[in-house]
Coordinates of C-alpha atoms and ligand atoms in Angstrom, one line a residue:
X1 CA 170.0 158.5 190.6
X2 CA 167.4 159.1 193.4
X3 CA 166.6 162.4 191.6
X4 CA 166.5 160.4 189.0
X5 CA 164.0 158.5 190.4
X6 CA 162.1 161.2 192.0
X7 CA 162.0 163.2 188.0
X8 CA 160.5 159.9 186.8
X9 CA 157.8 159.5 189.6
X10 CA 156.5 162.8 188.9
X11 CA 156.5 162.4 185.4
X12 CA 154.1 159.8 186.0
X13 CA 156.4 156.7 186.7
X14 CA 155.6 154.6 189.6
X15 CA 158.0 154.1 191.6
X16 CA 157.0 150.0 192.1
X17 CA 157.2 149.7 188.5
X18 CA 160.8 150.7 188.3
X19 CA 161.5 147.8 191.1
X20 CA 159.8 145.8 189.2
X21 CA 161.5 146.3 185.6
X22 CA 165.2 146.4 188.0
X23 CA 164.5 142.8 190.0
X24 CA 163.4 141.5 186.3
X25 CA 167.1 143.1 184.7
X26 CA 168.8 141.2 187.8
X27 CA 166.9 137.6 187.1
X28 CA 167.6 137.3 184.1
X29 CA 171.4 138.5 184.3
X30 CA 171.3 135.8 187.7
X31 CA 169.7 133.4 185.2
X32 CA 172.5 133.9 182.2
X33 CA 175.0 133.8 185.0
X34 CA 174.5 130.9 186.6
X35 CA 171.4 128.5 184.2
X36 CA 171.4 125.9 187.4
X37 CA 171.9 125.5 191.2
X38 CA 171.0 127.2 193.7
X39 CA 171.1 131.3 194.4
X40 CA 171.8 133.0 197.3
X41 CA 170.2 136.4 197.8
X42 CA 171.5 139.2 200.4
X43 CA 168.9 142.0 200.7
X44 CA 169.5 145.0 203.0
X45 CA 166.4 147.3 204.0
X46 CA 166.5 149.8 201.8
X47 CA 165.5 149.9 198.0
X48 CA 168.6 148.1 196.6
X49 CA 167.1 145.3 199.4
X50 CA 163.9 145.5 197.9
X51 CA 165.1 145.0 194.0
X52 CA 166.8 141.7 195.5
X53 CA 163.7 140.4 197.0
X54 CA 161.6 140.9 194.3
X55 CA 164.2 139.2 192.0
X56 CA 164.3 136.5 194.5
X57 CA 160.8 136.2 194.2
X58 CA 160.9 136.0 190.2
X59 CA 163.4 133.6 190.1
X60 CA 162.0 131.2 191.9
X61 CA 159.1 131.7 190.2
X62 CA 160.8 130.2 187.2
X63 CA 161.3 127.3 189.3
X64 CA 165.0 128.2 190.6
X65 CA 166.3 127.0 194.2
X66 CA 166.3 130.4 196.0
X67 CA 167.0 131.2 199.9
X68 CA 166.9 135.3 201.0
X69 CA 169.1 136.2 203.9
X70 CA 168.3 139.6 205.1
X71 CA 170.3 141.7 207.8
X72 CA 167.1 143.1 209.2
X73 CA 163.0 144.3 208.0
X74 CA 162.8 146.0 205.3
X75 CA 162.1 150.1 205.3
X76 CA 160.1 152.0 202.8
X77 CA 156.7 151.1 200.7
X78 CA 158.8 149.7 197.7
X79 CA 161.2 147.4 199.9
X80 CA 158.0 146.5 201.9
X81 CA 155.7 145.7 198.7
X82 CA 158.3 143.8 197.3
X83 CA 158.5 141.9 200.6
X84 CA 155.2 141.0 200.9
X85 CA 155.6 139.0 197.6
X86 CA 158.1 136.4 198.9
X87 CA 156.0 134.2 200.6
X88 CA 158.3 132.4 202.7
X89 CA 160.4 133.8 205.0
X90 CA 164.2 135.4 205.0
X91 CA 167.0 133.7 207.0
X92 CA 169.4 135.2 209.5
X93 CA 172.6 136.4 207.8
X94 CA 174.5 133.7 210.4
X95 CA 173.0 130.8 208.6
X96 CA 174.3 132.1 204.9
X97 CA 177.2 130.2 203.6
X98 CA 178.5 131.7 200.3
X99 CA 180.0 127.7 199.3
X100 CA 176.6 126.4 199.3
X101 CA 175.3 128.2 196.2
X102 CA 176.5 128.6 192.4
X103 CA 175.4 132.7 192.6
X104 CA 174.8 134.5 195.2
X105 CA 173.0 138.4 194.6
X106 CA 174.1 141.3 196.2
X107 CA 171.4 143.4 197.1
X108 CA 172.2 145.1 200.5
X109 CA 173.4 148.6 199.7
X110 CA 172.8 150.3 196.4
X111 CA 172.6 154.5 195.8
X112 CA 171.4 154.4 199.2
X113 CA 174.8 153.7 201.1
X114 CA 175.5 156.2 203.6
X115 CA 177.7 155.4 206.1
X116 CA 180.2 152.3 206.3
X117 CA 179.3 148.7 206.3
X118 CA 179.6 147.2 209.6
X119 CA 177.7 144.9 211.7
X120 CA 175.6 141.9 209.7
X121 CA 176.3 143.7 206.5
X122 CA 179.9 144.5 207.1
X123 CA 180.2 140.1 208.1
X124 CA 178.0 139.2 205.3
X125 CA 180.4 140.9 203.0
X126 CA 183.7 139.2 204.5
X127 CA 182.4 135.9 203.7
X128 CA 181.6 136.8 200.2
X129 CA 185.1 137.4 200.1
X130 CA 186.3 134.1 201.9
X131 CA 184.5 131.9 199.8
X132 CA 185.3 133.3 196.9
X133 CA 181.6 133.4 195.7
X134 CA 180.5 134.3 192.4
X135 CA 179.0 137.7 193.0
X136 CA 176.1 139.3 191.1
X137 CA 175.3 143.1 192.5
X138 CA 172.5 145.2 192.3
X139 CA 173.0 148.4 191.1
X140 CA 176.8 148.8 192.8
X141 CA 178.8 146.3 194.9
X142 CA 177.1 147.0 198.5
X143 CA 179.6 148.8 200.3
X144 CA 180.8 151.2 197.4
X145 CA 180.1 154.8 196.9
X146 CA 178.2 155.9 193.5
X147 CA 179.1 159.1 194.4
X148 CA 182.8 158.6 194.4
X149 CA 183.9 155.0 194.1
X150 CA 185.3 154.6 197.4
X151 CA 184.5 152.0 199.7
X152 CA 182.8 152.5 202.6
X153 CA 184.2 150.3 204.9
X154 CA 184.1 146.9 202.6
X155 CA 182.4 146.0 199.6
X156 CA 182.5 142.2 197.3
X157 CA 184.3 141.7 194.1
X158 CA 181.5 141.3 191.9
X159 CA 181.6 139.5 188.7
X160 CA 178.9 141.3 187.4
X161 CA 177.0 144.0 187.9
X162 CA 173.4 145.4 187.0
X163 CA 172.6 148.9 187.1
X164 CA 169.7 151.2 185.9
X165 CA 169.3 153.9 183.9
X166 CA 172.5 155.4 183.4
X167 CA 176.1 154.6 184.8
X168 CA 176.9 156.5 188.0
X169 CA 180.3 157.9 188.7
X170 CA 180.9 154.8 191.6
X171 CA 181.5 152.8 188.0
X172 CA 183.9 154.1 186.6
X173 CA 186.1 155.6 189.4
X174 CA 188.8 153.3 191.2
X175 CA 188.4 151.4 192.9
X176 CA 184.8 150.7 192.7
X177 CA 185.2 150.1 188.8
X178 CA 187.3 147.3 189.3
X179 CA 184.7 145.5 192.2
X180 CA 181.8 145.9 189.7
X181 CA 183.3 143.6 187.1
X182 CA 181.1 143.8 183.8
X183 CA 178.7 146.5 184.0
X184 CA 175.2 146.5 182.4
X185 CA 172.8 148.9 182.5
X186 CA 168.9 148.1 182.7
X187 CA 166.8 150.2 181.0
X188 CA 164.2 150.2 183.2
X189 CA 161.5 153.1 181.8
X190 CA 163.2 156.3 183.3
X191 CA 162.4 158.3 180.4
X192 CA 165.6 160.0 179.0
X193 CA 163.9 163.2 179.5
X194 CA 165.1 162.9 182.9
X195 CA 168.6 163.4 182.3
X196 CA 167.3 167.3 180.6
X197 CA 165.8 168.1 184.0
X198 CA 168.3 166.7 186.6
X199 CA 171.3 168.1 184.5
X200 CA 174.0 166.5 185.4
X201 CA 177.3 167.8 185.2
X202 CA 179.3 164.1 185.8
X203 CA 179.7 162.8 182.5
X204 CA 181.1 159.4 181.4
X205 CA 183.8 160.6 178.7
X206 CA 182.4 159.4 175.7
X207 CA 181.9 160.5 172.4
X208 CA 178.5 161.9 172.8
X209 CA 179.7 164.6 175.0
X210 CA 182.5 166.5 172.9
X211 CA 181.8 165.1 169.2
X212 CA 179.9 168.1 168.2
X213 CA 183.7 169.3 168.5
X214 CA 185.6 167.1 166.9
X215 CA 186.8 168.3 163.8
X216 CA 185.7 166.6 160.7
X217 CA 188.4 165.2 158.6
X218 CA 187.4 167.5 154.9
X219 CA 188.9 167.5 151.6
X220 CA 189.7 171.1 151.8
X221 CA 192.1 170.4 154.9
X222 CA 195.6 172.5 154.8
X223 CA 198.2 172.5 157.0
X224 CA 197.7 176.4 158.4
X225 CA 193.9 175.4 159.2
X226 CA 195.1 172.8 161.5
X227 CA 197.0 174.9 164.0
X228 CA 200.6 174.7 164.6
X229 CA 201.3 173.3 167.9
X230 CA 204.7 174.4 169.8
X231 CA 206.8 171.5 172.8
X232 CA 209.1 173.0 174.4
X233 CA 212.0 170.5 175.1
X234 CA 214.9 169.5 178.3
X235 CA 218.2 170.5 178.3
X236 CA 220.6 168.2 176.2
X237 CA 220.3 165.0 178.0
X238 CA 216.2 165.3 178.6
X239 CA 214.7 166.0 175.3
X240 CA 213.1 162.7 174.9
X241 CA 210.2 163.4 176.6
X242 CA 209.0 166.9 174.5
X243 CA 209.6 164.5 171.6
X244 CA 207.0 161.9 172.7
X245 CA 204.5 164.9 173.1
X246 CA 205.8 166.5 169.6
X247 CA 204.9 163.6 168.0
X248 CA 201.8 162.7 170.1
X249 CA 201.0 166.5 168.7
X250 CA 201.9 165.8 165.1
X251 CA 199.3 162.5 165.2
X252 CA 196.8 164.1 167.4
X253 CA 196.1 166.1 164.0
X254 CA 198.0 169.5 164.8
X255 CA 198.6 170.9 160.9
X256 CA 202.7 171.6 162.3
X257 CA 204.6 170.9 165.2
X258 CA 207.7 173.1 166.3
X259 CA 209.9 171.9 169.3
X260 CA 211.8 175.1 170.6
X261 CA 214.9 173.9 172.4
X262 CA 217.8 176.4 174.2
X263 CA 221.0 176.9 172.2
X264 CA 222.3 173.7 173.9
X265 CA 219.8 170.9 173.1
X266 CA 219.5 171.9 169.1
X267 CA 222.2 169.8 168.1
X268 CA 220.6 166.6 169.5
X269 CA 217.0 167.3 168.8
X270 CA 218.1 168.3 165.4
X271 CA 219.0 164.4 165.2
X272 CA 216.3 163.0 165.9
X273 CA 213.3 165.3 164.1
X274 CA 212.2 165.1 160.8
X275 CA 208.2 166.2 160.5
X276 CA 208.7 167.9 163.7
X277 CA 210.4 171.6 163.3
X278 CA 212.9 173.0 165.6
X279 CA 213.1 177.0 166.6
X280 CA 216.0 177.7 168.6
X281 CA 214.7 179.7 171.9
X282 CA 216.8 180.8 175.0
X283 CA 215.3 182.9 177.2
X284 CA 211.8 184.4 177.4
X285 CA 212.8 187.4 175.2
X286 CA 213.5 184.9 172.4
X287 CA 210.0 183.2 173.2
X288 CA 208.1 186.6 173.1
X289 CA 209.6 187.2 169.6
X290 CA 208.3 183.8 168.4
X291 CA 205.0 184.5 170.0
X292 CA 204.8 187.5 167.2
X293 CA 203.7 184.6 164.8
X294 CA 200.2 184.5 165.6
X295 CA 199.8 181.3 163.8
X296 CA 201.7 179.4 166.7
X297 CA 198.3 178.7 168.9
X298 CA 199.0 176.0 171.2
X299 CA 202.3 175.2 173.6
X300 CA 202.9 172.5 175.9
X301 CA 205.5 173.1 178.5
X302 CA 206.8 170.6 181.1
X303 CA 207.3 167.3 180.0
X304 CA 211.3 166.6 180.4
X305 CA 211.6 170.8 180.3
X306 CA 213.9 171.2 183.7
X307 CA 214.2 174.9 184.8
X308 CA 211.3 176.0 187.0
X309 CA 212.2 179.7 186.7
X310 CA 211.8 179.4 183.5
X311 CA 208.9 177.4 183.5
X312 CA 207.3 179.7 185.1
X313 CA 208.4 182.9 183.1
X314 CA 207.2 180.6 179.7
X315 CA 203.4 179.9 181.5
X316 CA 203.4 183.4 182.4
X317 CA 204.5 184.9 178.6
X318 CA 202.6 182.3 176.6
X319 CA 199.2 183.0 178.6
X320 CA 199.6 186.8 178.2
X321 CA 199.6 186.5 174.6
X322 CA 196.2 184.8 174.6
X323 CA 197.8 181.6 173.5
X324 CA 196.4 178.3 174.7
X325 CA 198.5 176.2 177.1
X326 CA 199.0 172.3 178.1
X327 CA 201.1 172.4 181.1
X328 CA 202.2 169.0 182.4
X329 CA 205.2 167.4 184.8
X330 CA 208.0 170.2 185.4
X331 CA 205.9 172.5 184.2
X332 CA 203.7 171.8 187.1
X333 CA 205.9 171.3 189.5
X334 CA 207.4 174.9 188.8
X335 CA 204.3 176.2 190.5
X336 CA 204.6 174.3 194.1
X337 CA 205.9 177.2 195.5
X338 CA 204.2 179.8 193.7
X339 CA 200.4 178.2 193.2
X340 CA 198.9 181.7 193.8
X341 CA 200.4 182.9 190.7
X342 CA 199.5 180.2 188.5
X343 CA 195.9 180.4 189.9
X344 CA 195.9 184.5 188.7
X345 CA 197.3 183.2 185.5
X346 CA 194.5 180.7 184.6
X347 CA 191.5 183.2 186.0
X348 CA 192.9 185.8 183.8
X349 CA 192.8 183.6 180.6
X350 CA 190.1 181.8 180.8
X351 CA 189.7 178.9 178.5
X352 CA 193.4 178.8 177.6
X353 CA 194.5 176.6 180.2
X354 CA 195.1 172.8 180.6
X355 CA 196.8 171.4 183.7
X356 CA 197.2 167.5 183.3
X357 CA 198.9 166.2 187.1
X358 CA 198.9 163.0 188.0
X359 CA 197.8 163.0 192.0
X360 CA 201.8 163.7 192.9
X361 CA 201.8 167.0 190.9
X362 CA 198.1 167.5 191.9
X363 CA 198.7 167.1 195.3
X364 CA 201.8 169.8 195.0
X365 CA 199.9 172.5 193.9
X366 CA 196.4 171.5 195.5
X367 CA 197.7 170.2 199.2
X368 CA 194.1 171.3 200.8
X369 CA 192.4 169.5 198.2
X370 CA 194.5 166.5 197.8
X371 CA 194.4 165.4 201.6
X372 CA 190.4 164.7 200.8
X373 CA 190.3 161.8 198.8
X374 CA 187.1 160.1 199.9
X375 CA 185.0 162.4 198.2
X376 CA 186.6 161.2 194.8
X377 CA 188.3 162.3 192.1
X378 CA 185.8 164.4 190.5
X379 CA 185.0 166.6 193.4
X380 CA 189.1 167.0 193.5
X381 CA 189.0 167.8 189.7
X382 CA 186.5 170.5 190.1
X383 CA 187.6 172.1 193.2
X384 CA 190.9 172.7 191.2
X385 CA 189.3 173.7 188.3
X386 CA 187.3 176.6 189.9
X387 CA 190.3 177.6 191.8
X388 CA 192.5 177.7 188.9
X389 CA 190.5 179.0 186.0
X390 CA 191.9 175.8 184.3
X391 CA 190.6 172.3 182.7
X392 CA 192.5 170.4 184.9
X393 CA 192.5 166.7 183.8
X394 CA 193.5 164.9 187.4
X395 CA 195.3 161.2 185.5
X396 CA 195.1 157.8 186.8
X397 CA 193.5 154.5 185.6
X398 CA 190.1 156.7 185.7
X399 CA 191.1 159.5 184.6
X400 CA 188.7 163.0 185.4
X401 CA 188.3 165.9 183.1
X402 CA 186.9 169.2 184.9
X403 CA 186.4 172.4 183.7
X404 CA 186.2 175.8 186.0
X405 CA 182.1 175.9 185.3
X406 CA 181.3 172.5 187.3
X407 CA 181.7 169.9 184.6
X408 CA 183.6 166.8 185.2
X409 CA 184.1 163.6 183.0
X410 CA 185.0 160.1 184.1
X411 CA 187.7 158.7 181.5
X412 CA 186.8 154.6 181.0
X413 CA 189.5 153.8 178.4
X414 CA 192.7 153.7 180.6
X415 CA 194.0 150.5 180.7
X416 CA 196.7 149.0 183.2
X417 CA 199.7 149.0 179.7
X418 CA 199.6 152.8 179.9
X419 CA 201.2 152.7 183.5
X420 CA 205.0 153.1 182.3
X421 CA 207.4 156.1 181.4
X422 CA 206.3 159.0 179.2
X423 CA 202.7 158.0 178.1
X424 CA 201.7 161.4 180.1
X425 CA 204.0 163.2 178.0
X426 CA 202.0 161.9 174.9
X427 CA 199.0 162.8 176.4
X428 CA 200.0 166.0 176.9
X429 CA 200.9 166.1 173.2
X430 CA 197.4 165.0 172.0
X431 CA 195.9 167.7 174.3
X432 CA 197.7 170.0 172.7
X433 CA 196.7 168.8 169.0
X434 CA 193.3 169.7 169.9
X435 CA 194.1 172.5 171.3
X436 CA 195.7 173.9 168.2
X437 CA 193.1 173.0 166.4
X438 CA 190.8 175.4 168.5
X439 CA 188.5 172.9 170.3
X440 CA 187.5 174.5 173.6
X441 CA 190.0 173.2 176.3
X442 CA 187.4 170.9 178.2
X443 CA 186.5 169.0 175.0
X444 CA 189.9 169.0 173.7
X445 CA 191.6 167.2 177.3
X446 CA 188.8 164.8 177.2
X447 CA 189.4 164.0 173.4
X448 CA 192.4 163.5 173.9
X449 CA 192.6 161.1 177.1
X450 CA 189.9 159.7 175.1
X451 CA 192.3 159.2 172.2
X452 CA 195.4 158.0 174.7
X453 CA 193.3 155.4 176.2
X454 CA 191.9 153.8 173.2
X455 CA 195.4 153.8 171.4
X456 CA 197.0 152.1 174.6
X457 CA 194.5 149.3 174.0
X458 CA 195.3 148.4 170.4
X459 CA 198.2 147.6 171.4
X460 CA 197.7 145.8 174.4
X461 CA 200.4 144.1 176.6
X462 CA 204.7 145.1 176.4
X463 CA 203.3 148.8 175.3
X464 CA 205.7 151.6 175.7
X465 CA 205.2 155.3 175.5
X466 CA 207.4 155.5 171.9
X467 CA 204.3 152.5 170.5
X468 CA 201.7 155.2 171.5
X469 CA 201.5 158.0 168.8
X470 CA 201.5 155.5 166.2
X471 CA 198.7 153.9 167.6
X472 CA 197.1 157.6 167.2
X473 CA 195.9 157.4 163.5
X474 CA 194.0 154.0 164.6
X475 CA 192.5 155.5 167.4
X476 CA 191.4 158.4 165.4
X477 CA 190.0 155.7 162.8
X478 CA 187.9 154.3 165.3
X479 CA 186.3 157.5 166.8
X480 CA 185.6 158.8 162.8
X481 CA 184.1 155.6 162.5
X482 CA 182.2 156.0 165.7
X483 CA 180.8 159.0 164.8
X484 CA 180.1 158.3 161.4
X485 CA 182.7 160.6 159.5
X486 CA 184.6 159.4 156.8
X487 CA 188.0 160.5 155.1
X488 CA 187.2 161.7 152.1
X489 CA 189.5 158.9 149.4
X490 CA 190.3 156.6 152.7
X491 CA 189.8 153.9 152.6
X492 CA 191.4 154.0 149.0
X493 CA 188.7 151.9 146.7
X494 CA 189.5 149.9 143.4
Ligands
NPW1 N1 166.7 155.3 191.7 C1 166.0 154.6 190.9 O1 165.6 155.0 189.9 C2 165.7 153.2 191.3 C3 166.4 152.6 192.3 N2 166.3 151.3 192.6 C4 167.1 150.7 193.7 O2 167.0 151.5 194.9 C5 168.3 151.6 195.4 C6 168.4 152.8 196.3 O3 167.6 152.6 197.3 P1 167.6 153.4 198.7 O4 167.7 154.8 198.4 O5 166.5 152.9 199.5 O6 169.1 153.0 199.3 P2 169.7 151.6 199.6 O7 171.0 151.5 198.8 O8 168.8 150.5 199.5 O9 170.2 151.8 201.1 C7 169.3 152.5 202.0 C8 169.1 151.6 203.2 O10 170.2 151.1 203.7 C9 170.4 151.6 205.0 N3 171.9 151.9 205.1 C10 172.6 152.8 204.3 N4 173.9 152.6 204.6 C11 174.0 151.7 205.6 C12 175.1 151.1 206.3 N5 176.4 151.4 206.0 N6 174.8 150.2 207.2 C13 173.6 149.8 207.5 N7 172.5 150.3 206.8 C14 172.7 151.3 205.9 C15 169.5 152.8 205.2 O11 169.2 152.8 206.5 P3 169.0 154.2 207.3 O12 170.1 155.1 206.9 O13 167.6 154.7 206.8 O14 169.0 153.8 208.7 C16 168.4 152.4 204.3 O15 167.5 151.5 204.9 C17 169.2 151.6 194.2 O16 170.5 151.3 194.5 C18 168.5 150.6 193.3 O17 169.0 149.3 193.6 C19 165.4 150.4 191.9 O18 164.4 150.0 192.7 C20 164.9 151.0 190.6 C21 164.7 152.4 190.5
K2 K1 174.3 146.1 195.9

């Protein structure tokens, strides 16, 4: 964001007007907020500090009972411009008590934040907290990271929160996403010419960025030209989970979907498959005869699978035949013990491989990288990305994509219902739908987690991972709709 600021100043932005068009965005979200009584404003020294004053300074204007409490003098031309137009003065941080106002503006620490609260800021924020104030903040909850979402030391559950531009990265990573409450975002005259020069490779996972990719639903659809997607399942008792992510496959728009199972789970899958085909398969010589049919293009391996050695041996044979790859849960956990191998097999063959750990698995085969997880998930993500030659898509309530060349997206349609058993296995399912259907592997994890989390939501509370690739077609409604495509003779018409 300060390079953003910085692009826009020397494309012939002022830097004052920007404060200017941000403290108007926060008056009048303080005004919607709370219409009467009186406002409390907190404004640090910095920038962020300067915003608040200024909207203190406008809302009081509009006749609104404002009082500024300020931690210390403010730094910089902008905070000190913006100061000179409050004419009264501020008020100690000692005499602020959060009870006596209906809103009270967060404005200490924005992008700026570089080291912990403590001190006035660190106390100013713990009463926040006590009396459960109704917290408007500037640009990010003072105390969080935009960076990574982590707090610094403390930071105030916000209600609501204002921001500029574009969304940063502290929004939608944990646990900063949750102390923003709603987000809005000021347009406040950065032209989006901007983002072109600063190029930023931290992306909000949203349609925009992969829909070029998606693959338009056409009349002229077959089965063949939808790629046939391959789950390997457990032993007899654990085949439930490859059959989540065989049917997550199957919904996620793979044209055909083929569980192979050993000699001794074919009876009970057999059971319990209909639109999902079942190939009997051993041992890895049975696997390298299946992987003759070049039509089988995409595997996922792990979910409920068991054996590590053969885990392994699978990865290893399904990669050398230039076949893309989804590996999730055992599949993962195979390579604890052998992470140098998996990290030849992804840089070997590149752009066939999708690791999808949640932070246990990721910490198993990352341990260096794990035990660093104040600079958030996204550095993580792409740390393992480059070291394994894979899109490794790191789960959790936010969700990061990254890809071996740098990019990283921030997944914001989790929701607290897909915390329960076996929605990772769909996942992995629906990243391998994509996959089969030949969308680059970065585009196709964050299509799919895309997908998961918007399914998840249309169902809402009591959801369990069996609900979820039913949800699929809905979800896939919604994007189509999103993006403007339409089904050709859906919906039917009179
Ligand atoms: N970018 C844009 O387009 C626009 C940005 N705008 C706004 O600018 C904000 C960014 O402003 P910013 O860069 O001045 O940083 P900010 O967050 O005010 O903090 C810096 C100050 O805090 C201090 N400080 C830091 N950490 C501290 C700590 N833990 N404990 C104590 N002190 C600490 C630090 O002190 P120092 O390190 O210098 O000692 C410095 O004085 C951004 O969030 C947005 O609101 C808008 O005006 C519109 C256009
Ligand atoms: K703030």
């Amino acid at each position: 964001m300060a390079q953003a600021d910085e692009m826009a100043a020397k494309l012939g932005g002022c830097s004052y007007s920007l404060m200017q068009a941000a403290a108007a965005a926060v008056a009048n979200r303080a005004d919607a907020m709370a219409p009467s009584g009186p406002i409390a404003v907190l404004a640090g020294t910095g920038n962020n500090g300067g915003d608040a004053v200024l909207a203190a300074h406008y809302l009081r204007a509009r006749g609104r009972s404002v009082r500024l409490f300020m931690p210390g003098a403010a730094k910089g031309d902008d905070a000190g411009r913006a100061m000179s137009e409050w004419a009264s003065q501020s008020e100690s941080p000692e005499a602020f008590l959060p009870g006596e106002f209906a809103l009270v503006i967060d404005g200490l620490f924005g992008a700026g934040l570089q080291r912990p609260l403590d001190g006035a800021a660190a106390e100013l924020v713990r009463r926040l907290g006590e009396g459960k104030a109704r917290v408007l903040s500037i640009d990010l909850p003072s105390g969080v990271s935009g960076e990574t979402g982590q707090v610094l030391g403390s930071a105030p559950q916000a209600e609501a929160t204002v921001t500029f531009f574009r969304r940063k990265p502290g929004h939608l990573l944990q646990p900063g996403a949750a102390l923003c409450g709603k987000v809005t975002v000021a347009d406040i005259g950065i032209p989006a010419t901007v983002l072109h020069q600063i190029q930023p490779q931290t992306f909000a996972n949203q349609p925009p960025l992969w829909r070029h990719r998606l693959l338009k639903p056409g009349e002229a659809d077959h089965k063949y030209a939808r790629g046939h997607a391959v789950v390997f399942s457990g032993g007899p008792s654990h085949t439930g989970a490859a059959r989540l992510a065989a049917m997550a496959a199957l919904r996620g728009g793979a044209g055909l979907v083929t569980m192979f199972a050993a000699g001794s789970a074919m009876a009970v899958n057999a059971a319990h498959l209909t639109a999902v085909m079942l190939r009997r398969c051993d041992d890895v010589g049975q696997l390298a005869d299946h992987l003759a049919d070049g039509r089988l293009n995409a595997f996922v391996l792990g979910p409920g699978f068991g054996s590590a050695d053969k885990a392994r041996a699978y990865a290893a044979a399904i990669l050398e035949a230039r076949r893309a790859l989804v590996l999730d849960a055992d599949g993962l956990t195979a390579f604890r013990d052998h992470a140098a191998d998996l990290f030849l097999l992804g840089a070997t063959n590149a752009a066939r491989l999708v690791l999808t750990p949640h932070m246990g698995e990721f910490a198993r085969l990352f341990p260096d990288i794990a035990a660093e997880p104040e600079r958030g998930k996204p550095y993580m993500a792409r740390m393992a990305a480059a070291r394994s030659g894979a899109v490794v898509v790191l789960k959790g309530s936010d969700t990061v994509i990254a890809a071996p060349d740098g990019r990283a997206a921030i997944n914001a349609t989790g929701t607290p219902a897909l915390a329960t058993a076996g929605t990772g296995d769909v996942l992995a399912g629906l990243v391998g739908a994509q996959l089969a259907n030949d969308v680059p592997p970065f585009e196709a994890a964050c299509i799919a987690v895309w997908l998961h989390g918007v399914a998840a939501r249309l169902y809402g509370p009591g959801l369990i991972a069996e609900d979820l690739p039913g949800l699929v077609p809905q979800a896939i409604a919604r994007l189509h709709s999103l993006c403007g495509f339409s089904l050709p003779g859906w919906p039917p018409q009179e």
